[in-house]
XYZ file of C-alpha atoms in Angstrom:
346
model
C 4.513 -9.113 24.133
C 7.424 -9.709 21.763
C 6.659 -9.464 18.066
C 8.599 -11.647 15.706
C 8.931 -11.173 11.990
C 7.857 -14.299 10.166
C 8.346 -12.903 6.693
C 11.770 -11.754 5.571
C 10.853 -9.015 3.155
C 13.703 -9.101 0.699
C 17.188 -10.501 0.618
C 19.159 -7.924 -1.325
C 22.418 -9.432 -2.441
C 25.172 -7.669 -4.294
C 28.657 -8.458 -5.507
C 31.419 -5.899 -5.782
C 35.067 -5.373 -4.838
C 35.904 -5.471 -1.165
C 36.760 -2.454 0.918
C 39.732 -0.404 -0.278
C 41.776 -1.262 2.787
C 41.643 -4.919 1.802
C 42.794 -4.349 -1.770
C 41.014 -5.252 -4.981
C 40.285 -8.984 -5.263
C 40.663 -11.118 -8.347
C 37.663 -10.864 -10.704
C 35.044 -13.570 -10.295
C 34.692 -15.781 -13.356
C 31.326 -16.783 -14.787
C 31.923 -20.318 -13.554
C 32.729 -19.132 -10.027
C 29.698 -16.862 -10.048
C 27.461 -19.748 -11.092
C 28.731 -21.809 -8.143
C 28.207 -18.896 -5.745
C 24.646 -18.371 -6.973
C 23.800 -22.069 -6.767
C 25.132 -22.284 -3.212
C 23.314 -19.126 -2.230
C 20.025 -20.374 -3.638
C 20.327 -23.536 -1.560
C 21.112 -21.407 1.488
C 18.114 -19.148 0.808
C 15.710 -22.062 0.482
C 17.053 -23.710 3.643
C 16.807 -20.435 5.558
C 13.164 -20.077 4.547
C 12.459 -23.438 6.121
C 14.528 -22.773 9.230
C 12.836 -19.405 9.822
C 9.392 -20.654 8.717
C 9.334 -17.773 6.259
C 6.337 -17.850 3.881
C 8.135 -16.001 1.110
C 10.940 -13.693 0.084
C 12.599 -12.209 -2.979
C 16.270 -11.935 -3.902
C 18.178 -9.634 -6.207
C 21.914 -9.612 -6.834
C 23.686 -6.559 -8.191
C 27.243 -6.452 -9.525
C 28.318 -2.902 -10.280
C 25.595 -1.659 -12.683
C 24.236 -5.078 -13.569
C 21.518 -7.195 -12.011
C 23.001 -10.688 -12.179
C 20.270 -12.534 -10.298
C 16.623 -11.906 -9.456
C 14.280 -14.524 -8.062
C 11.198 -14.840 -5.859
C 10.676 -17.644 -3.350
C 7.626 -18.964 -1.556
C 4.202 -17.398 -1.169
C 2.795 -14.013 -0.210
C 0.294 -15.480 2.242
C 0.970 -18.391 4.570
C -0.543 -21.689 3.340
C -1.983 -20.128 0.189
C -0.984 -20.709 -3.415
C -0.079 -17.104 -4.258
C 3.607 -17.066 -5.220
C 5.859 -14.115 -4.486
C 7.064 -12.398 -7.676
C 9.916 -10.013 -8.359
C 7.293 -7.247 -8.460
C 5.723 -8.111 -5.096
C 5.633 -5.114 -2.755
C 6.983 -5.566 0.772
C 7.232 -3.208 3.702
C 11.024 -2.876 3.853
C 10.924 -1.875 7.522
C 14.003 -0.403 9.123
C 15.985 -0.486 5.905
C 14.091 2.780 5.350
C 16.524 4.364 7.810
C 19.269 4.256 5.180
C 17.090 6.352 2.871
C 16.702 8.996 5.576
C 20.459 8.976 6.147
C 20.988 9.486 2.405
C 18.793 12.595 2.509
C 20.878 13.964 5.385
C 24.014 13.246 3.331
C 22.543 15.298 0.496
C 22.043 18.215 2.898
C 25.685 17.820 3.930
C 26.691 17.958 0.254
C 24.712 21.178 -0.082
C 26.486 22.623 2.994
C 23.154 23.106 4.731
C 24.287 20.942 7.637
C 27.448 19.289 8.903
C 27.534 15.815 10.434
C 29.277 17.241 13.502
C 26.843 20.150 13.920
C 24.858 20.118 17.149
C 21.213 19.273 16.557
C 20.015 22.293 18.562
C 21.931 24.561 16.187
C 19.365 23.587 13.565
C 16.429 22.522 15.759
C 16.473 24.678 18.932
C 13.515 22.774 20.439
C 15.371 19.441 20.396
C 15.796 18.133 23.922
C 17.111 14.996 25.581
C 16.612 13.974 29.218
C 20.034 15.361 30.188
C 20.648 19.049 29.296
C 24.332 18.372 28.615
C 23.437 15.618 26.148
C 20.968 17.983 24.483
C 23.753 20.490 23.890
C 26.310 17.911 22.721
C 24.032 15.816 20.514
C 25.365 15.941 16.940
C 23.496 15.271 13.711
C 25.459 12.056 13.184
C 24.292 10.890 16.630
C 20.701 10.878 15.383
C 21.505 7.822 13.265
C 24.330 6.189 15.253
C 22.199 4.303 17.821
C 24.240 5.501 20.819
C 21.907 8.023 22.476
C 21.906 6.455 25.941
C 18.150 5.884 25.843
C 16.779 2.374 26.392
C 16.182 0.462 23.154
C 13.021 1.439 21.279
C 12.355 4.343 23.645
C 8.834 5.858 23.354
C 7.985 3.554 20.428
C 4.761 2.417 22.109
C 3.314 5.924 21.797
C 2.626 5.364 18.128
C 0.416 2.379 18.983
C -1.677 4.745 21.107
C -2.285 7.061 18.169
C 0.280 9.800 18.765
C 1.868 11.556 15.783
C 5.465 12.361 14.831
C 5.532 15.742 16.569
C 4.323 14.252 19.848
C 6.853 11.423 19.689
C 9.700 13.843 18.957
C 8.668 15.918 21.964
C 8.434 12.817 24.187
C 12.104 11.953 23.627
C 13.058 14.416 26.382
C 11.249 12.262 28.950
C 13.087 9.033 28.089
C 15.420 8.441 31.031
C 18.820 7.118 29.895
C 19.971 3.628 30.786
C 23.584 4.157 29.686
C 26.007 7.017 29.208
C 25.792 9.057 26.020
C 27.746 7.426 23.156
C 28.848 4.507 25.350
C 26.560 1.680 24.190
C 24.535 0.526 21.211
C 20.772 0.813 21.758
C 18.421 0.633 18.793
C 16.095 3.614 18.278
C 13.409 4.644 15.825
C 12.461 7.983 17.374
C 15.635 9.886 16.467
C 15.024 9.275 12.770
C 11.904 11.405 13.190
C 14.223 14.190 14.360
C 16.422 13.618 11.304
C 13.298 13.927 9.150
C 12.387 17.205 10.857
C 15.877 18.470 10.053
C 15.410 17.508 6.403
C 12.025 19.202 6.266
C 13.320 22.410 7.827
C 16.170 22.804 5.345
C 14.212 21.827 2.234
C 10.764 23.248 2.940
C 9.297 19.908 1.857
C 8.057 16.854 3.722
C 10.203 13.788 4.275
C 7.948 11.941 1.843
C 8.395 14.585 -0.870
C 12.159 14.498 -0.415
C 12.310 10.709 -0.680
C 10.237 10.787 -3.854
C 12.052 13.673 -5.562
C 15.615 13.024 -4.413
C 15.724 9.207 -4.382
C 12.759 7.388 -5.924
C 12.543 9.483 -9.094
C 16.301 9.718 -9.853
C 16.700 5.970 -9.262
C 13.583 5.043 -11.226
C 11.934 3.399 -8.200
C 8.451 3.775 -9.672
C 6.783 1.010 -7.634
C 7.959 2.318 -4.256
C 5.867 4.371 -1.846
C 5.701 5.651 1.737
C 2.063 5.465 2.824
C -0.441 2.895 3.985
C -2.923 3.501 1.157
C -0.341 2.779 -1.535
C 0.578 -0.458 0.211
C -3.026 -1.583 0.612
C -3.993 -0.577 -2.942
C -1.053 -2.308 -4.641
C -2.099 -5.306 -6.737
C 0.885 -7.453 -5.779
C 1.683 -7.231 -2.048
C 2.696 -9.507 0.782
C 0.409 -10.367 3.664
C 1.329 -9.559 7.243
C 2.017 -12.387 9.654
C 2.466 -12.846 13.381
C 3.539 -15.779 15.513
C 1.342 -16.823 18.424
C 3.187 -19.578 20.256
C 3.938 -22.208 17.631
C 1.330 -20.904 15.175
C 1.746 -18.428 12.315
C -1.265 -16.164 11.877
C -2.039 -14.134 8.755
C -3.264 -10.633 9.592
C -5.748 -8.716 7.478
C -4.592 -5.775 5.353
C -6.846 -3.488 7.418
C -5.250 -4.579 10.695
C -5.830 -1.535 12.967
C -2.186 -1.121 13.987
C -0.761 -1.181 10.472
C -0.626 2.628 10.438
C 2.202 2.836 12.975
C 4.842 1.896 10.407
C 3.999 4.998 8.405
C 3.905 7.363 11.370
C 7.464 6.158 11.901
C 8.049 6.472 8.150
C 11.599 7.925 8.296
C 12.565 4.933 10.465
C 10.631 2.194 8.698
C 7.810 3.239 6.371
C 8.919 2.523 2.803
C 7.128 -0.008 0.587
C 9.130 -1.493 -2.274
C 10.023 -4.572 -4.311
C 13.321 -6.087 -5.413
C 13.018 -4.568 -8.873
C 13.174 -1.101 -7.324
C 15.548 -2.027 -4.517
C 18.073 -3.254 -7.077
C 18.342 0.370 -8.203
C 18.968 1.439 -4.603
C 21.721 -1.167 -4.398
C 23.346 0.166 -7.567
C 23.409 3.603 -5.956
C 25.097 2.122 -2.867
C 27.509 -0.138 -4.757
C 28.656 2.717 -6.988
C 29.262 5.045 -4.053
C 26.458 7.506 -4.687
C 26.557 7.484 -8.498
C 23.584 6.263 -10.549
C 23.556 6.112 -14.349
C 26.705 8.213 -14.358
C 25.166 10.967 -12.246
C 26.401 11.576 -8.667
C 23.509 11.922 -6.219
C 25.722 11.954 -3.108
C 29.437 12.745 -3.028
C 31.936 9.972 -2.419
C 33.008 11.749 0.779
C 29.555 11.571 2.313
C 28.865 8.059 1.025
C 32.041 6.955 2.785
C 30.895 8.752 5.930
C 27.590 6.859 5.875
C 29.350 3.538 5.264
C 31.850 4.027 8.083
C 30.792 2.263 11.324
C 30.034 4.630 14.197
C 28.963 2.376 17.071
C 30.149 -1.083 18.118
C 27.120 -3.315 18.537
C 28.838 -6.687 18.911
C 32.204 -8.374 18.425
C 32.917 -11.513 16.431
C 35.803 -13.936 16.804
C 37.018 -16.149 14.007
C 38.163 -15.628 10.447
C 39.185 -12.156 9.390
C 36.230 -10.788 7.453
C 34.499 -7.445 7.301
C 30.861 -7.678 8.297
C 28.417 -4.809 7.916
C 24.963 -5.477 9.240
C 21.672 -3.740 9.607
C 20.246 -5.588 12.571
C 17.486 -5.133 15.066
C 15.257 -7.216 17.270
C 12.020 -5.352 16.818
C 9.068 -5.746 19.128
C 6.432 -4.423 16.767
C 7.552 -4.881 13.162
C 5.618 -7.604 11.424
C 7.713 -7.679 8.297
C 11.180 -6.339 7.827
C 14.251 -6.707 5.731
C 17.079 -8.455 7.495
C 20.492 -9.114 6.093
C 24.220 -9.226 6.420
C 26.823 -7.842 4.065
C 29.967 -9.919 4.450
C 33.135 -9.312 2.467
C 34.666 -12.610 1.396
C 36.851 -12.869 -1.703
C 35.294 -9.720 -3.077
C 31.726 -10.876 -2.520
C 29.284 -8.937 -0.406
C 26.126 -10.696 0.639
C 23.092 -8.977 2.120
């Protein structure tokens, strides 16, 4: 069965100068910005209809300023419960970027190197092929080029297995392509990245996210567990498509837990108020409120593409995209950052 997200969690939109290689664009005037925002709002509303999305929220960040913040639609399909800017969503696989940021912090602290072999730090790490096990670098954990089939061993979480079991099961996933030769989306390797973080900090992935990211960025409404999501006063409902029908699932749906077992790959709960702070951190290359949380060197490393997923023909633009076709996620954040005249849209 193929799951399809019917609720786009959050459209996070930010404006800032284009990549250095393209040169600094002319500043955007207030009048130009107003036109951009008006056009975007029309696009957002049309997209909701095209995707049959019950609701979403949008925030736009320019440098250190939030220049736009708006909620659209409803939290529950066919109910009159409007989404607000404080509504909590499961942000899905956008959580992976948070895990990568923690690894970057370890690199800043010289506890790891991106090019270090994983087994140098985690001797029990094992892939199907012994050679791949030896050659697998820390950056490979997050580069989606392992050689495994997409979403390898993901179904184990639906059967009740925990993170340790899933990490161990990776060694039994037979490759379908050569190592580092093709893009294939994985969740499991982010559990290995989390184990690496936990080993070098002596704290859980959840504790690291809270202390190193949520608290410094002031993301006070964000969390990483099922109870916090269910107990929040302002949350979205979960939806699933059966044929041409959209079904609202209950908040105690028995398979809801799997997102949090896979927490380092997709288990953060947040709203656009908090995620705007995360965007400021990204836009300002690791600096927040004047304080560097990650060095520019390692922010650039994270922002540099590692694996070709697809090629586009047409106008010369830079497109950075977090994309995945996920079989089990019910809600996720989906977006595209496209550089055009100094504007990045996500």
